[in-house]
Amino acid sequence: MLIDTHGRIARDLRVSLTDRCNLRCTYCMPEEGLRWLAKPELLTDDEVVRLVSVAVTELGVTEVRFTGGEPLLRPGLVGIVERCAALAPRPRLSLTTNGIGLARTAEALRAAGLDRVNVSLDTLRPEVFRILTRRDRHHDVIAGLDAARATGLLPVKVNSVLMRGVNDDEAPDLLDWALRHDYELRFIEQMPLDAQHGWQRGDMVTAAEILERLGARFALTPDAVRGSAPAERWLVDGGPARVGVIASVTRPFCRACDRTRLTADGQVRDCLFAREESDLRTALRSGASDQDIAGLWRTAMWGKKAGAGLDDASFVQPERPMSAIGG
Ligand code: SAM
Ligand code: SF4
């Protein structure tokens, strides 16, 4: 098992498949993009599957979420999903994506064994989408969402980040739209993980504000069970529909965190906000056995800090931005 000194057990693995992206969300990447990882630095498809296999068969991981960057840009994605679905015990497999290209690939992903998707969409207005992502692709995301639902990649969850003065007036409209389309909406507080290091706590739209805005149109009652899920959930108008808020900054969930993370270049991170990583790629390429790799992974997780420390005066944003960690 991947246990840490605070007794938490990591069963949920986030695997970043690329640091590249076809959008440039302002809270994530600068307009000109970033210096991408060179091909030899990236794990190959075989290496990704081998590490997922170690996590599942040796370390008790039961959930695998593929992310990035934009994971749909990874040419071998369908094959990776297929091979991970063939592992025993079979992990649950999901994907976090901006949805561009999903209309084309949803069926193949479903057939390969993908269970469900999280699609990120911050606005219902194409012109606001263009400002937020610096690309004119709103219709592609909507088409991707439609395809995900039609293909049965359920439940389809939608992640939205609200930016003050840009789309923060849209919270109730987004929820109304999500309810009508049977998507489970979750708002994410903006975190200090942008490549530009421009995050300001005072600018962030907080969970309290989001709930206040939603409360003006909907009756929200807390959903009792949270478990290790980062989203706190509320029943909407008595349920069964729900809305979630992932308040990593103002209501952190570190005490129940069950995540372990693998970057596209084969580094284990015990937290989004970690400043240290453990290199599995070098071990892998030097002929390490599954047991050796499992041992390195266990050691990497053992020292996980009690909390991300966003409120500590000593907090320093990690060098890797969200897109290179895998959100
Ligand atoms: N490209 C894919 C996508 O956008 O869904 C997957 C990677 S992206 C880094 C994963 C999630 O992180 C998205 O829902 C995105 O909105 C969110 N995200 C990115 N930067 C963020 C930030 N600074 N604060 C909060 N969420 C952020
Ligand atoms: Fe790309 Fe996702 Fe970052 Fe947006 S949030 S720039 S879609 S990686």
PDB file of N, CA, C and O and ligand atoms in Angstrom, residues 16 18 20-23 25-29 65-72 95-99 118-122 158-161 163 186 188-195 199 246 248-249 272-273 317 321-327, ligand 1:
ATOM      1  N   SER A  16      -0.326  11.960 -15.624  1.00  0.00           N
ATOM      2  CA  SER A  16      -0.257  12.950 -16.683  1.00  0.00           C
ATOM      3  C   SER A  16       0.368  12.302 -17.921  1.00  0.00           C
ATOM      4  O   SER A  16       1.437  11.707 -17.836  1.00  0.00           O
ATOM      5  N   THR A  18       0.809  14.018 -20.934  1.00  0.00           N
ATOM      6  CA  THR A  18       1.540  15.024 -21.723  1.00  0.00           C
ATOM      7  C   THR A  18       1.462  16.349 -20.984  1.00  0.00           C
ATOM      8  O   THR A  18       0.529  16.581 -20.224  1.00  0.00           O
ATOM      9  N   ARG A  20       1.597  19.056 -22.916  1.00  0.00           N
ATOM     10  CA  ARG A  20       1.148  19.955 -23.992  1.00  0.00           C
ATOM     11  C   ARG A  20      -0.356  20.196 -23.943  1.00  0.00           C
ATOM     12  O   ARG A  20      -1.093  19.371 -23.416  1.00  0.00           O
ATOM     13  N   CYS A  21      -0.769  21.289 -24.549  1.00  0.00           N
ATOM     14  CA  CYS A  21      -2.201  21.563 -24.574  1.00  0.00           C
ATOM     15  C   CYS A  21      -2.561  22.384 -25.798  1.00  0.00           C
ATOM     16  O   CYS A  21      -1.732  23.133 -26.323  1.00  0.00           O
ATOM     17  N   ASN A  22      -3.809  22.246 -26.232  1.00  0.00           N
ATOM     18  CA  ASN A  22      -4.299  23.022 -27.369  1.00  0.00           C
ATOM     19  C   ASN A  22      -5.108  24.239 -26.920  1.00  0.00           C
ATOM     20  O   ASN A  22      -5.619  24.972 -27.740  1.00  0.00           O
ATOM     21  N   LEU A  23      -5.240  24.442 -25.615  1.00  0.00           N
ATOM     22  CA  LEU A  23      -5.821  25.688 -25.092  1.00  0.00           C
ATOM     23  C   LEU A  23      -4.747  26.424 -24.291  1.00  0.00           C
ATOM     24  O   LEU A  23      -3.681  25.869 -24.000  1.00  0.00           O
ATOM     25  N   CYS A  25      -5.609  28.321 -21.153  1.00  0.00           N
ATOM     26  CA  CYS A  25      -6.439  28.910 -20.098  1.00  0.00           C
ATOM     27  C   CYS A  25      -5.601  29.885 -19.274  1.00  0.00           C
ATOM     28  O   CYS A  25      -4.486  29.556 -18.864  1.00  0.00           O
ATOM     29  N   THR A  26      -6.157  31.059 -19.036  1.00  0.00           N
ATOM     30  CA  THR A  26      -5.352  32.125 -18.418  1.00  0.00           C
ATOM     31  C   THR A  26      -4.871  31.745 -17.027  1.00  0.00           C
ATOM     32  O   THR A  26      -3.816  32.181 -16.597  1.00  0.00           O
ATOM     33  N   TYR A  27      -5.660  30.901 -16.311  1.00  0.00           N
ATOM     34  CA  TYR A  27      -5.273  30.521 -14.944  1.00  0.00           C
ATOM     35  C   TYR A  27      -4.288  29.351 -14.930  1.00  0.00           C
ATOM     36  O   TYR A  27      -3.919  28.853 -13.882  1.00  0.00           O
ATOM     37  N   CYS A  28      -3.880  28.903 -16.130  1.00  0.00           N
ATOM     38  CA  CYS A  28      -3.028  27.721 -16.222  1.00  0.00           C
ATOM     39  C   CYS A  28      -1.740  28.000 -16.994  1.00  0.00           C
ATOM     40  O   CYS A  28      -0.652  27.702 -16.516  1.00  0.00           O
ATOM     41  N   MET A  29      -1.865  28.571 -18.184  1.00  0.00           N
ATOM     42  CA  MET A  29      -0.699  28.708 -19.075  1.00  0.00           C
ATOM     43  C   MET A  29      -0.582  30.108 -19.641  1.00  0.00           C
ATOM     44  O   MET A  29      -1.597  30.764 -19.869  1.00  0.00           O
ATOM     45  N   ARG A  65      -6.738   7.996 -13.089  1.00  0.00           N
ATOM     46  CA  ARG A  65      -7.277   9.104 -13.886  1.00  0.00           C
ATOM     47  C   ARG A  65      -6.175   9.628 -14.797  1.00  0.00           C
ATOM     48  O   ARG A  65      -5.100  10.001 -14.323  1.00  0.00           O
ATOM     49  N   PHE A  66      -6.430   9.637 -16.090  1.00  0.00           N
ATOM     50  CA  PHE A  66      -5.469  10.179 -17.040  1.00  0.00           C
ATOM     51  C   PHE A  66      -5.742  11.662 -17.226  1.00  0.00           C
ATOM     52  O   PHE A  66      -6.891  12.085 -17.348  1.00  0.00           O
ATOM     53  N   THR A  67      -4.655  12.446 -17.238  1.00  0.00           N
ATOM     54  CA  THR A  67      -4.824  13.881 -17.344  1.00  0.00           C
ATOM     55  C   THR A  67      -3.611  14.468 -18.058  1.00  0.00           C
ATOM     56  O   THR A  67      -2.866  13.770 -18.724  1.00  0.00           O
ATOM     57  N   GLY A  68      -3.409  15.783 -17.927  1.00  0.00           N
ATOM     58  CA  GLY A  68      -2.272  16.412 -18.593  1.00  0.00           C
ATOM     59  C   GLY A  68      -2.074  17.812 -18.037  1.00  0.00           C
ATOM     60  O   GLY A  68      -2.503  18.072 -16.905  1.00  0.00           O
ATOM     61  N   GLY A  69      -1.611  18.723 -18.830  1.00  0.00           N
ATOM     62  CA  GLY A  69      -1.767  18.936 -20.239  1.00  0.00           C
ATOM     63  C   GLY A  69      -3.107  18.395 -20.747  1.00  0.00           C
ATOM     64  O   GLY A  69      -4.008  18.121 -19.986  1.00  0.00           O
ATOM     65  N   GLU A  70      -3.183  18.236 -22.033  1.00  0.00           N
ATOM     66  CA  GLU A  70      -4.422  17.710 -22.609  1.00  0.00           C
ATOM     67  C   GLU A  70      -4.204  16.256 -23.030  1.00  0.00           C
ATOM     68  O   GLU A  70      -3.534  15.988 -24.035  1.00  0.00           O
ATOM     69  N   PRO A  71      -4.771  15.303 -22.288  1.00  0.00           N
ATOM     70  CA  PRO A  71      -4.484  13.898 -22.553  1.00  0.00           C
ATOM     71  C   PRO A  71      -4.964  13.402 -23.915  1.00  0.00           C
ATOM     72  O   PRO A  71      -4.419  12.440 -24.452  1.00  0.00           O
ATOM     73  N   LEU A  72      -5.979  14.081 -24.497  1.00  0.00           N
ATOM     74  CA  LEU A  72      -6.435  13.639 -25.823  1.00  0.00           C
ATOM     75  C   LEU A  72      -5.382  13.930 -26.901  1.00  0.00           C
ATOM     76  O   LEU A  72      -5.492  13.431 -28.020  1.00  0.00           O
ATOM     77  N   LEU A  95     -10.833  10.044 -17.219  1.00  0.00           N
ATOM     78  CA  LEU A  95     -10.020  10.983 -17.993  1.00  0.00           C
ATOM     79  C   LEU A  95     -10.465  12.401 -17.655  1.00  0.00           C
ATOM     80  O   LEU A  95     -11.662  12.668 -17.600  1.00  0.00           O
ATOM     81  N   THR A  96      -9.499  13.287 -17.416  1.00  0.00           N
ATOM     82  CA  THR A  96      -9.825  14.705 -17.282  1.00  0.00           C
ATOM     83  C   THR A  96      -9.349  15.398 -18.547  1.00  0.00           C
ATOM     84  O   THR A  96      -8.168  15.321 -18.889  1.00  0.00           O
ATOM     85  N   THR A  97     -10.261  16.065 -19.234  1.00  0.00           N
ATOM     86  CA  THR A  97      -9.952  16.600 -20.563  1.00  0.00           C
ATOM     87  C   THR A  97     -10.644  17.933 -20.781  1.00  0.00           C
ATOM     88  O   THR A  97     -11.658  18.220 -20.143  1.00  0.00           O
ATOM     89  N   ASN A  98     -10.087  18.716 -21.699  1.00  0.00           N
ATOM     90  CA  ASN A  98     -10.805  19.940 -22.072  1.00  0.00           C
ATOM     91  C   ASN A  98     -11.891  19.637 -23.113  1.00  0.00           C
ATOM     92  O   ASN A  98     -12.593  20.540 -23.544  1.00  0.00           O
ATOM     93  N   GLY A  99     -11.987  18.396 -23.540  1.00  0.00           N
ATOM     94  CA  GLY A  99     -13.106  17.977 -24.394  1.00  0.00           C
ATOM     95  C   GLY A  99     -12.861  18.154 -25.876  1.00  0.00           C
ATOM     96  O   GLY A  99     -13.650  17.656 -26.694  1.00  0.00           O
ATOM     97  N   ASN A 118     -14.177  13.591 -16.963  1.00  0.00           N
ATOM     98  CA  ASN A 118     -14.402  14.926 -16.421  1.00  0.00           C
ATOM     99  C   ASN A 118     -14.031  15.893 -17.537  1.00  0.00           C
ATOM    100  O   ASN A 118     -12.911  15.818 -18.051  1.00  0.00           O
ATOM    101  N   VAL A 119     -14.952  16.745 -17.913  1.00  0.00           N
ATOM    102  CA  VAL A 119     -14.651  17.717 -18.968  1.00  0.00           C
ATOM    103  C   VAL A 119     -14.621  19.105 -18.338  1.00  0.00           C
ATOM    104  O   VAL A 119     -15.507  19.455 -17.556  1.00  0.00           O
ATOM    105  N   SER A 120     -13.608  19.875 -18.688  1.00  0.00           N
ATOM    106  CA  SER A 120     -13.490  21.219 -18.120  1.00  0.00           C
ATOM    107  C   SER A 120     -14.170  22.223 -19.025  1.00  0.00           C
ATOM    108  O   SER A 120     -13.894  22.272 -20.223  1.00  0.00           O
ATOM    109  N   LEU A 121     -15.085  22.978 -18.468  1.00  0.00           N
ATOM    110  CA  LEU A 121     -15.762  24.039 -19.237  1.00  0.00           C
ATOM    111  C   LEU A 121     -16.163  25.133 -18.255  1.00  0.00           C
ATOM    112  O   LEU A 121     -16.894  24.882 -17.302  1.00  0.00           O
ATOM    113  N   ASP A 122     -15.674  26.338 -18.502  1.00  0.00           N
ATOM    114  CA  ASP A 122     -15.849  27.419 -17.539  1.00  0.00           C
ATOM    115  C   ASP A 122     -16.973  28.381 -17.897  1.00  0.00           C
ATOM    116  O   ASP A 122     -17.329  29.224 -17.074  1.00  0.00           O
ATOM    117  N   VAL A 158     -18.445  17.942 -15.029  1.00  0.00           N
ATOM    118  CA  VAL A 158     -17.922  19.155 -15.654  1.00  0.00           C
ATOM    119  C   VAL A 158     -17.202  19.962 -14.578  1.00  0.00           C
ATOM    120  O   VAL A 158     -17.748  20.190 -13.495  1.00  0.00           O
ATOM    121  N   ASN A 159     -15.967  20.356 -14.864  1.00  0.00           N
ATOM    122  CA  ASN A 159     -15.177  21.183 -13.939  1.00  0.00           C
ATOM    123  C   ASN A 159     -15.199  22.629 -14.417  1.00  0.00           C
ATOM    124  O   ASN A 159     -14.897  22.884 -15.583  1.00  0.00           O
ATOM    125  N   SER A 160     -15.517  23.552 -13.525  1.00  0.00           N
ATOM    126  CA  SER A 160     -15.491  24.969 -13.896  1.00  0.00           C
ATOM    127  C   SER A 160     -14.672  25.771 -12.901  1.00  0.00           C
ATOM    128  O   SER A 160     -14.832  25.610 -11.688  1.00  0.00           O
ATOM    129  N   VAL A 161     -13.827  26.629 -13.427  1.00  0.00           N
ATOM    130  CA  VAL A 161     -13.084  27.592 -12.606  1.00  0.00           C
ATOM    131  C   VAL A 161     -13.706  28.957 -12.884  1.00  0.00           C
ATOM    132  O   VAL A 161     -13.888  29.324 -14.050  1.00  0.00           O
ATOM    133  N   MET A 163     -13.488  33.002 -12.771  1.00  0.00           N
ATOM    134  CA  MET A 163     -12.508  34.083 -12.695  1.00  0.00           C
ATOM    135  C   MET A 163     -13.258  35.407 -12.506  1.00  0.00           C
ATOM    136  O   MET A 163     -14.200  35.708 -13.265  1.00  0.00           O
ATOM    137  N   ARG A 186     -18.943  20.677 -10.989  1.00  0.00           N
ATOM    138  CA  ARG A 186     -18.107  20.964  -9.817  1.00  0.00           C
ATOM    139  C   ARG A 186     -17.312  22.229 -10.087  1.00  0.00           C
ATOM    140  O   ARG A 186     -16.630  22.332 -11.107  1.00  0.00           O
ATOM    141  N   ILE A 188     -14.210  24.647  -9.169  1.00  0.00           N
ATOM    142  CA  ILE A 188     -12.886  24.503  -8.561  1.00  0.00           C
ATOM    143  C   ILE A 188     -12.357  25.893  -8.219  1.00  0.00           C
ATOM    144  O   ILE A 188     -12.326  26.767  -9.108  1.00  0.00           O
ATOM    145  N   GLU A 189     -11.975  26.101  -6.974  1.00  0.00           N
ATOM    146  CA  GLU A 189     -11.337  27.378  -6.638  1.00  0.00           C
ATOM    147  C   GLU A 189     -10.026  27.501  -7.396  1.00  0.00           C
ATOM    148  O   GLU A 189      -9.273  26.517  -7.505  1.00  0.00           O
ATOM    149  N   GLN A 190      -9.764  28.702  -7.876  1.00  0.00           N
ATOM    150  CA  GLN A 190      -8.510  28.923  -8.609  1.00  0.00           C
ATOM    151  C   GLN A 190      -7.324  28.738  -7.659  1.00  0.00           C
ATOM    152  O   GLN A 190      -7.294  29.323  -6.574  1.00  0.00           O
ATOM    153  N   MET A 191      -6.368  27.930  -8.070  1.00  0.00           N
ATOM    154  CA  MET A 191      -5.227  27.608  -7.188  1.00  0.00           C
ATOM    155  C   MET A 191      -3.943  28.264  -7.692  1.00  0.00           C
ATOM    156  O   MET A 191      -3.823  28.547  -8.891  1.00  0.00           O
ATOM    157  N   PRO A 192      -2.982  28.449  -6.797  1.00  0.00           N
ATOM    158  CA  PRO A 192      -1.696  29.040  -7.207  1.00  0.00           C
ATOM    159  C   PRO A 192      -0.838  28.018  -7.942  1.00  0.00           C
ATOM    160  O   PRO A 192       0.178  27.565  -7.421  1.00  0.00           O
ATOM    161  N   LEU A 193      -1.256  27.668  -9.135  1.00  0.00           N
ATOM    162  CA  LEU A 193      -0.528  26.666  -9.932  1.00  0.00           C
ATOM    163  C   LEU A 193      -0.380  27.124 -11.375  1.00  0.00           C
ATOM    164  O   LEU A 193      -0.074  26.324 -12.257  1.00  0.00           O
ATOM    165  N   ASP A 194      -0.622  28.401 -11.637  1.00  0.00           N
ATOM    166  CA  ASP A 194      -0.463  28.919 -12.995  1.00  0.00           C
ATOM    167  C   ASP A 194       1.022  29.100 -13.295  1.00  0.00           C
ATOM    168  O   ASP A 194       1.807  29.453 -12.410  1.00  0.00           O
ATOM    169  N   ALA A 195       1.368  28.873 -14.551  1.00  0.00           N
ATOM    170  CA  ALA A 195       2.781  28.960 -14.941  1.00  0.00           C
ATOM    171  C   ALA A 195       3.324  30.376 -14.759  1.00  0.00           C
ATOM    172  O   ALA A 195       4.517  30.575 -14.551  1.00  0.00           O
ATOM    173  N   TRP A 199      -1.281  34.228  -9.570  1.00  0.00           N
ATOM    174  CA  TRP A 199      -2.416  33.998  -8.670  1.00  0.00           C
ATOM    175  C   TRP A 199      -2.386  34.977  -7.499  1.00  0.00           C
ATOM    176  O   TRP A 199      -1.345  35.210  -6.903  1.00  0.00           O
ATOM    177  N   ILE A 246     -14.858  22.283  -5.190  1.00  0.00           N
ATOM    178  CA  ILE A 246     -13.528  21.827  -4.775  1.00  0.00           C
ATOM    179  C   ILE A 246     -12.785  23.059  -4.281  1.00  0.00           C
ATOM    180  O   ILE A 246     -12.301  23.868  -5.067  1.00  0.00           O
ATOM    181  N   SER A 248      -9.915  23.878  -2.656  1.00  0.00           N
ATOM    182  CA  SER A 248      -8.568  23.508  -2.207  1.00  0.00           C
ATOM    183  C   SER A 248      -7.914  24.615  -1.397  1.00  0.00           C
ATOM    184  O   SER A 248      -7.038  24.351  -0.582  1.00  0.00           O
ATOM    185  N   VAL A 249      -8.330  25.859  -1.633  1.00  0.00           N
ATOM    186  CA  VAL A 249      -7.679  26.973  -0.947  1.00  0.00           C
ATOM    187  C   VAL A 249      -8.387  27.296   0.372  1.00  0.00           C
ATOM    188  O   VAL A 249      -7.757  27.333   1.429  1.00  0.00           O
ATOM    189  N   LEU A 272      -0.305  17.968  -5.287  1.00  0.00           N
ATOM    190  CA  LEU A 272      -0.247  18.990  -6.338  1.00  0.00           C
ATOM    191  C   LEU A 272       0.766  20.061  -5.989  1.00  0.00           C
ATOM    192  O   LEU A 272       1.447  20.605  -6.838  1.00  0.00           O
ATOM    193  N   PHE A 273       0.826  20.387  -4.690  1.00  0.00           N
ATOM    194  CA  PHE A 273       1.644  21.517  -4.250  1.00  0.00           C
ATOM    195  C   PHE A 273       3.031  21.107  -3.768  1.00  0.00           C
ATOM    196  O   PHE A 273       3.761  21.929  -3.231  1.00  0.00           O
ATOM    197  N   GLN A 317       4.938  28.485  -4.232  1.00  0.00           N
ATOM    198  CA  GLN A 317       4.292  27.767  -5.334  1.00  0.00           C
ATOM    199  C   GLN A 317       5.291  26.792  -5.963  1.00  0.00           C
ATOM    200  O   GLN A 317       6.460  27.137  -6.164  1.00  0.00           O
ATOM    201  N   PRO A 321       4.033  24.041 -13.242  1.00  0.00           N
ATOM    202  CA  PRO A 321       2.639  24.501 -13.248  1.00  0.00           C
ATOM    203  C   PRO A 321       1.685  23.306 -13.339  1.00  0.00           C
ATOM    204  O   PRO A 321       2.107  22.188 -13.632  1.00  0.00           O
ATOM    205  N   MET A 322       0.422  23.588 -13.107  1.00  0.00           N
ATOM    206  CA  MET A 322      -0.633  22.559 -13.145  1.00  0.00           C
ATOM    207  C   MET A 322      -0.549  21.702 -14.409  1.00  0.00           C
ATOM    208  O   MET A 322      -0.677  20.478 -14.358  1.00  0.00           O
ATOM    209  N   SER A 323      -0.314  22.342 -15.546  1.00  0.00           N
ATOM    210  CA  SER A 323      -0.340  21.603 -16.819  1.00  0.00           C
ATOM    211  C   SER A 323       0.792  20.577 -16.903  1.00  0.00           C
ATOM    212  O   SER A 323       0.693  19.604 -17.635  1.00  0.00           O
ATOM    213  N   ALA A 324       1.880  20.803 -16.177  1.00  0.00           N
ATOM    214  CA  ALA A 324       3.009  19.866 -16.220  1.00  0.00           C
ATOM    215  C   ALA A 324       2.966  18.870 -15.061  1.00  0.00           C
ATOM    216  O   ALA A 324       3.708  17.903 -15.053  1.00  0.00           O
ATOM    217  N   ILE A 325       2.093  19.136 -14.094  1.00  0.00           N
ATOM    218  CA  ILE A 325       1.937  18.168 -12.984  1.00  0.00           C
ATOM    219  C   ILE A 325       0.888  17.138 -13.371  1.00  0.00           C
ATOM    220  O   ILE A 325       1.061  15.937 -13.213  1.00  0.00           O
ATOM    221  N   GLY A 326      -0.217  17.651 -13.901  1.00  0.00           N
ATOM    222  CA  GLY A 326      -1.375  16.796 -14.170  1.00  0.00           C
ATOM    223  C   GLY A 326      -2.443  17.127 -13.151  1.00  0.00           C
ATOM    224  O   GLY A 326      -2.370  16.698 -12.007  1.00  0.00           O
ATOM    225  N   GLY A 327      -3.417  17.929 -13.565  1.00  0.00           N
ATOM    226  CA  GLY A 327      -4.429  18.411 -12.616  1.00  0.00           C
ATOM    227  C   GLY A 327      -5.550  17.424 -12.437  1.00  0.00           C
ATOM    228  O   GLY A 327      -5.672  16.459 -13.175  1.00  0.00           O
TER     229      GLY A 327
HETATM  230  N1  SAM B   1      -6.425  19.851 -20.042  1.00  0.00           N
HETATM  231  C1  SAM B   1      -7.305  19.095 -19.244  1.00  0.00           C
HETATM  232  C2  SAM B   1      -8.442  19.930 -18.700  1.00  0.00           C
HETATM  233  O1  SAM B   1      -8.356  21.154 -18.796  1.00  0.00           O
HETATM  234  O2  SAM B   1      -9.393  19.349 -18.174  1.00  0.00           O
HETATM  235  C3  SAM B   1      -6.638  18.364 -18.094  1.00  0.00           C
HETATM  236  C4  SAM B   1      -5.579  19.086 -17.337  1.00  0.00           C
HETATM  237  S1  SAM B   1      -6.128  20.533 -16.460  1.00  0.00           S
HETATM  238  C5  SAM B   1      -4.627  21.053 -15.708  1.00  0.00           C
HETATM  239  C6  SAM B   1      -7.109  19.799 -15.170  1.00  0.00           C
HETATM  240  C7  SAM B   1      -8.019  20.729 -14.430  1.00  0.00           C
HETATM  241  O3  SAM B   1      -7.256  21.662 -13.735  1.00  0.00           O
HETATM  242  C8  SAM B   1      -8.989  21.513 -15.300  1.00  0.00           C
HETATM  243  O4  SAM B   1     -10.308  21.304 -14.824  1.00  0.00           O
HETATM  244  C9  SAM B   1      -8.582  22.945 -15.101  1.00  0.00           C
HETATM  245  O5  SAM B   1      -9.674  23.820 -15.130  1.00  0.00           O
HETATM  246  C10 SAM B   1      -7.952  22.889 -13.739  1.00  0.00           C
HETATM  247  N2  SAM B   1      -6.992  23.955 -13.491  1.00  0.00           N
HETATM  248  C11 SAM B   1      -5.932  24.340 -14.240  1.00  0.00           C
HETATM  249  N3  SAM B   1      -5.268  25.352 -13.654  1.00  0.00           N
HETATM  250  C12 SAM B   1      -5.931  25.598 -12.493  1.00  0.00           C
HETATM  251  C13 SAM B   1      -5.734  26.535 -11.431  1.00  0.00           C
HETATM  252  N4  SAM B   1      -4.741  27.414 -11.445  1.00  0.00           N
HETATM  253  N5  SAM B   1      -6.600  26.496 -10.403  1.00  0.00           N
HETATM  254  C14 SAM B   1      -7.632  25.606 -10.370  1.00  0.00           C
HETATM  255  N6  SAM B   1      -7.856  24.707 -11.338  1.00  0.00           N
HETATM  256  C15 SAM B   1      -7.019  24.716 -12.391  1.00  0.00           C
END
